[in-house]
Each structure stands twice: as structure tokens, then as C-alpha cells.
């Protein structure tokens, strides 16, 4: 996106393109993090910021019968409690956050509604579990979803965003199993 020197990035830092979903806004820009930080899962860690800062940011407010008209902002500060979901902007991606060869696990098709956005994806469960049991028993703030296709039903002109991985805020999302 931008030359790291223009952002005053230290040698042990990196700029990672990030897309963030809130109740009213779709935001994207560059998040600056230490090289050792896995940005795709940062909100699930003790290193999670209280305010997520995006540089060279753009944002739109999806609305019915409108065309995307992004607002550009040099720096955008998003309070963590307003984040409904986020992911790295493709083609950027982190390595998987699980071991695909782990036994007794499976991926199920789900639809997640987060604000104005629909996310068709997969969730990873124990082979003896399902979506209902998982949501009933876990108390995590952000839940992982995989092979995500994101649309905005009220503003189809935004198209479809595909990401290998996203995190969604469990308490503000609506989850549904999808038939295979």
C-alpha cells in the first residue's frame, strides 16, 4: 500500500493492510504492528489494542441505494469495542491458526451476520460438537471463521470480499448453520 518510510515504521515493525467492520462503517487501511505479532489474531491476545489505529485509511457507510463513496482519512482510531469483525486484506494472510492434521476436528458451513454484512464461511469444531454447543460453551470475545465470503445485502455494489480468515465478535454476531 504505502512506503513504510512514509509511516515512520521502525525496523522491527510492519504495516499490514486491514479491513475492519463496525455497526455503521466499513474501514480499511494499514495497521502498524511489531514484526512478531500475528495481526490476523491480535484481538484475541493480551496485545490487543483498546483503540485500533489505521493509517492511510478509507471508510464507507453502507446504505441502501447508494454507490460506494469512500472517505479518506490519514489516520483513523477505531475503539476496539466497536469492532464487529476484521481480516487482513487479500492477498495478505497469516499462516493458519490451527493444525489441519489435528484429529477429531471438522469444518462446518456457517453464515455470520455482523452489522450490515453477511459472512459465509466455515467454523472449526470438535467432531462431537456443533455450532449450538460451541456458542453455548465458549466465552471468547472474537471467534475465528475460515474461507470467508463477505457481502453487504443492503449495498450489493460493494461486491464480494474473499478472505481466508476473519475474526468476528461473538456477542454482536448472529450465527447460523448452512446446509452443505
Short mmCIF file of C-alpha atoms in Angstrom, two decimals:
data_model
loop_
_atom_site.label_atom_id
_atom_site.label_comp_id
_atom_site.label_asym_id
_atom_site.label_seq_id
_atom_site.Cartn_x
_atom_site.Cartn_y
_atom_site.Cartn_z
CA UNK A 1 0.00 0.00 0.00
CA UNK A 2 2.33 2.73 1.25
CA UNK A 3 6.07 3.11 1.58
CA UNK A 4 6.98 2.10 5.14
CA UNK A 5 9.29 5.12 5.43
CA UNK A 6 6.30 7.46 5.00
CA UNK A 7 4.62 5.85 8.02
CA UNK A 8 7.74 6.08 10.21
CA UNK A 9 7.83 2.35 10.75
CA UNK A 10 10.63 1.09 12.95
CA UNK A 11 12.88 -1.72 11.67
CA UNK A 12 11.10 -4.23 13.96
CA UNK A 13 7.62 -3.18 12.72
CA UNK A 14 5.43 -3.87 9.71
CA UNK A 15 2.41 -2.24 8.05
CA UNK A 16 -0.41 -4.72 7.48
CA UNK A 17 -3.46 -3.91 5.32
CA UNK A 18 -6.55 -4.50 7.45
CA UNK A 19 -10.31 -4.34 6.82
CA UNK A 20 -12.50 -3.57 9.85
CA UNK A 21 -16.29 -3.85 10.12
CA UNK A 22 -18.30 -1.78 12.61
CA UNK A 23 -22.05 -1.32 13.00
CA UNK A 24 -22.14 1.62 10.59
CA UNK A 25 -18.80 1.68 8.82
CA UNK A 26 -16.53 -0.44 6.68
CA UNK A 27 -12.95 0.78 7.26
CA UNK A 28 -9.63 -0.21 5.75
CA UNK A 29 -6.07 0.95 5.99
CA UNK A 30 -2.67 -0.02 7.31
CA UNK A 31 -2.20 -1.27 10.86
CA UNK A 32 1.33 -0.93 12.25
CA UNK A 33 2.50 -3.82 14.42
CA UNK A 34 5.69 -5.43 15.66
CA UNK A 35 7.10 -7.97 13.17
CA UNK A 36 6.49 -10.79 15.65
CA UNK A 37 2.76 -10.01 16.02
CA UNK A 38 0.22 -12.07 14.08
CA UNK A 39 -2.16 -9.25 13.15
CA UNK A 40 -4.96 -11.57 12.00
CA UNK A 41 -5.45 -12.77 15.59
CA UNK A 42 -4.27 -9.76 17.60
CA UNK A 43 -7.73 -9.04 19.03
CA UNK A 44 -7.69 -12.49 20.69
CA UNK A 45 -4.44 -11.81 22.52
CA UNK A 46 -3.17 -9.83 25.50
CA UNK A 47 -1.57 -7.48 22.96
CA UNK A 48 -5.00 -6.39 21.66
CA UNK A 49 -5.15 -2.60 21.44
CA UNK A 50 -8.00 -0.69 23.07
CA UNK A 51 -8.00 1.55 20.02
CA UNK A 52 -7.08 0.12 16.64
CA UNK A 53 -5.23 2.70 14.57
CA UNK A 54 -5.39 2.56 10.76
CA UNK A 55 -3.08 4.72 8.64
CA UNK A 56 -3.91 5.87 5.11
CA UNK A 57 -7.45 4.84 5.93
CA UNK A 58 -10.64 4.84 3.93
CA UNK A 59 -14.17 4.26 5.11
CA UNK A 60 -17.67 3.98 3.74
CA UNK A 61 -21.06 3.91 5.38
CA UNK A 62 -23.08 1.26 3.54
CA UNK A 63 -26.61 2.42 2.79
CA UNK A 64 -29.48 1.33 0.58
CA UNK A 65 -29.49 2.69 -2.99
CA UNK A 66 -26.10 4.38 -2.76
CA UNK A 67 -22.80 3.89 -4.53
CA UNK A 68 -19.57 3.39 -2.60
CA UNK A 69 -18.01 6.78 -1.98
CA UNK A 70 -15.06 6.29 0.37
CA UNK A 71 -13.90 8.98 2.77
CA UNK A 72 -10.09 9.15 3.02
CA UNK A 73 -8.50 9.86 6.38
CA UNK A 74 -4.76 9.96 7.15
CA UNK A 75 -5.27 8.19 10.48
CA UNK A 76 -8.39 6.53 11.85
CA UNK A 77 -8.79 5.49 15.50
CA UNK A 78 -11.37 2.70 15.99
CA UNK A 79 -12.32 1.77 19.57
CA UNK A 80 -11.89 -2.00 19.97
CA UNK A 81 -15.39 -2.42 21.43
CA UNK A 82 -16.86 -1.11 18.14
CA UNK A 83 -15.13 -3.75 16.02
CA UNK A 84 -17.63 -6.40 14.84
CA UNK A 85 -15.20 -8.23 12.57
CA UNK A 86 -11.86 -7.79 10.84
CA UNK A 87 -9.45 -9.53 8.48
CA UNK A 88 -6.26 -8.94 6.55
CA UNK A 89 -6.88 -7.51 3.11
CA UNK A 90 -6.16 -10.21 0.49
CA UNK A 91 -3.76 -11.27 -0.82
CA UNK A 92 -2.14 -10.73 2.60
CA UNK A 93 -2.60 -13.60 5.02
CA UNK A 94 -1.05 -15.16 8.07
CA UNK A 95 -0.35 -18.88 8.45
CA UNK A 96 -3.28 -20.97 9.69
CA UNK A 97 -4.06 -20.58 13.38
CA UNK A 98 -4.67 -24.32 13.78
CA UNK A 99 -3.12 -27.65 12.82
CA UNK A 100 -5.10 -29.11 9.87
CA UNK A 101 -3.94 -32.62 10.80
CA UNK A 102 -5.37 -32.39 14.33
CA UNK A 103 -7.65 -35.42 14.79
CA UNK A 104 -11.34 -35.29 15.70
CA UNK A 105 -11.96 -31.84 14.21
CA UNK A 106 -14.11 -30.74 11.30
CA UNK A 107 -15.16 -27.62 9.40
CA UNK A 108 -18.86 -26.76 9.16
CA UNK A 109 -20.50 -24.23 6.87
CA UNK A 110 -21.89 -21.18 8.67
CA UNK A 111 -23.35 -17.79 7.89
CA UNK A 112 -22.44 -14.96 10.24
CA UNK A 113 -24.34 -11.68 10.23
CA UNK A 114 -22.19 -8.86 11.61
CA UNK A 115 -23.80 -5.45 11.38
CA UNK A 116 -24.74 -4.83 7.75
CA UNK A 117 -22.54 -7.64 6.48
CA UNK A 118 -23.13 -11.32 5.68
CA UNK A 119 -20.18 -13.65 6.01
CA UNK A 120 -20.50 -17.12 4.52
CA UNK A 121 -17.66 -19.16 5.96
CA UNK A 122 -16.54 -22.27 7.78
CA UNK A 123 -16.03 -22.81 11.50
CA UNK A 124 -13.82 -25.43 13.11
CA UNK A 125 -15.37 -27.72 15.73
CA UNK A 126 -14.60 -30.83 17.68
CA UNK A 127 -16.13 -33.79 15.83
CA UNK A 128 -18.63 -34.32 18.69
CA UNK A 129 -19.71 -30.66 18.74
CA UNK A 130 -21.81 -28.35 16.61
CA UNK A 131 -22.47 -24.62 16.27
CA UNK A 132 -25.06 -24.50 19.05
CA UNK A 133 -22.86 -26.33 21.55
CA UNK A 134 -19.82 -24.26 20.57
CA UNK A 135 -21.58 -20.91 21.03
CA UNK A 136 -23.18 -22.10 24.28
CA UNK A 137 -19.87 -23.13 25.82
CA UNK A 138 -17.26 -20.69 24.54
CA UNK A 139 -16.78 -17.31 26.12
CA UNK A 140 -14.31 -15.86 23.67
CA UNK A 141 -14.69 -12.29 22.51
CA UNK A 142 -13.65 -12.99 18.91
CA UNK A 143 -14.42 -16.21 17.04
CA UNK A 144 -12.42 -17.50 14.08
CA UNK A 145 -14.09 -18.13 10.73
CA UNK A 146 -12.37 -19.51 7.63
CA UNK A 147 -12.73 -19.34 3.82
CA UNK A 148 -14.89 -16.27 4.24
CA UNK A 149 -17.03 -14.61 1.55
CA UNK A 150 -18.33 -11.25 2.71
CA UNK A 151 -21.21 -9.34 1.13
CA UNK A 152 -23.36 -6.39 2.11
CA UNK A 153 -27.01 -7.26 1.35
CA UNK A 154 -28.13 -3.63 1.62
CA UNK A 155 -25.39 -2.44 -0.75
CA UNK A 156 -24.65 -5.18 -3.31
CA UNK A 157 -22.50 -2.77 -5.33
CA UNK A 158 -19.72 -3.43 -2.79
CA UNK A 159 -19.33 -6.88 -4.34
CA UNK A 160 -17.85 -9.86 -2.53
CA UNK A 161 -14.69 -9.81 -0.45
CA UNK A 162 -12.97 -13.18 -0.04
CA UNK A 163 -10.58 -13.76 2.83
CA UNK A 164 -9.01 -16.98 4.08
CA UNK A 165 -9.60 -16.00 7.71
CA UNK A 166 -11.52 -13.45 9.77
CA UNK A 167 -12.42 -12.83 13.37
CA UNK A 168 -15.97 -11.88 14.36
CA UNK A 169 -17.16 -10.53 17.70
CA UNK A 170 -19.23 -13.37 19.10
CA UNK A 171 -21.54 -11.22 21.27
CA UNK A 172 -22.68 -8.96 18.41
CA UNK A 173 -22.90 -11.51 15.59
CA UNK A 174 -25.74 -13.74 14.53
CA UNK A 175 -24.63 -17.28 13.62
CA UNK A 176 -26.45 -19.83 11.50
CA UNK A 177 -25.54 -23.28 10.22
CA UNK A 178 -25.63 -23.65 6.44
CA UNK A 179 -26.75 -26.78 4.67
CA UNK A 180 -23.99 -28.45 2.68
#
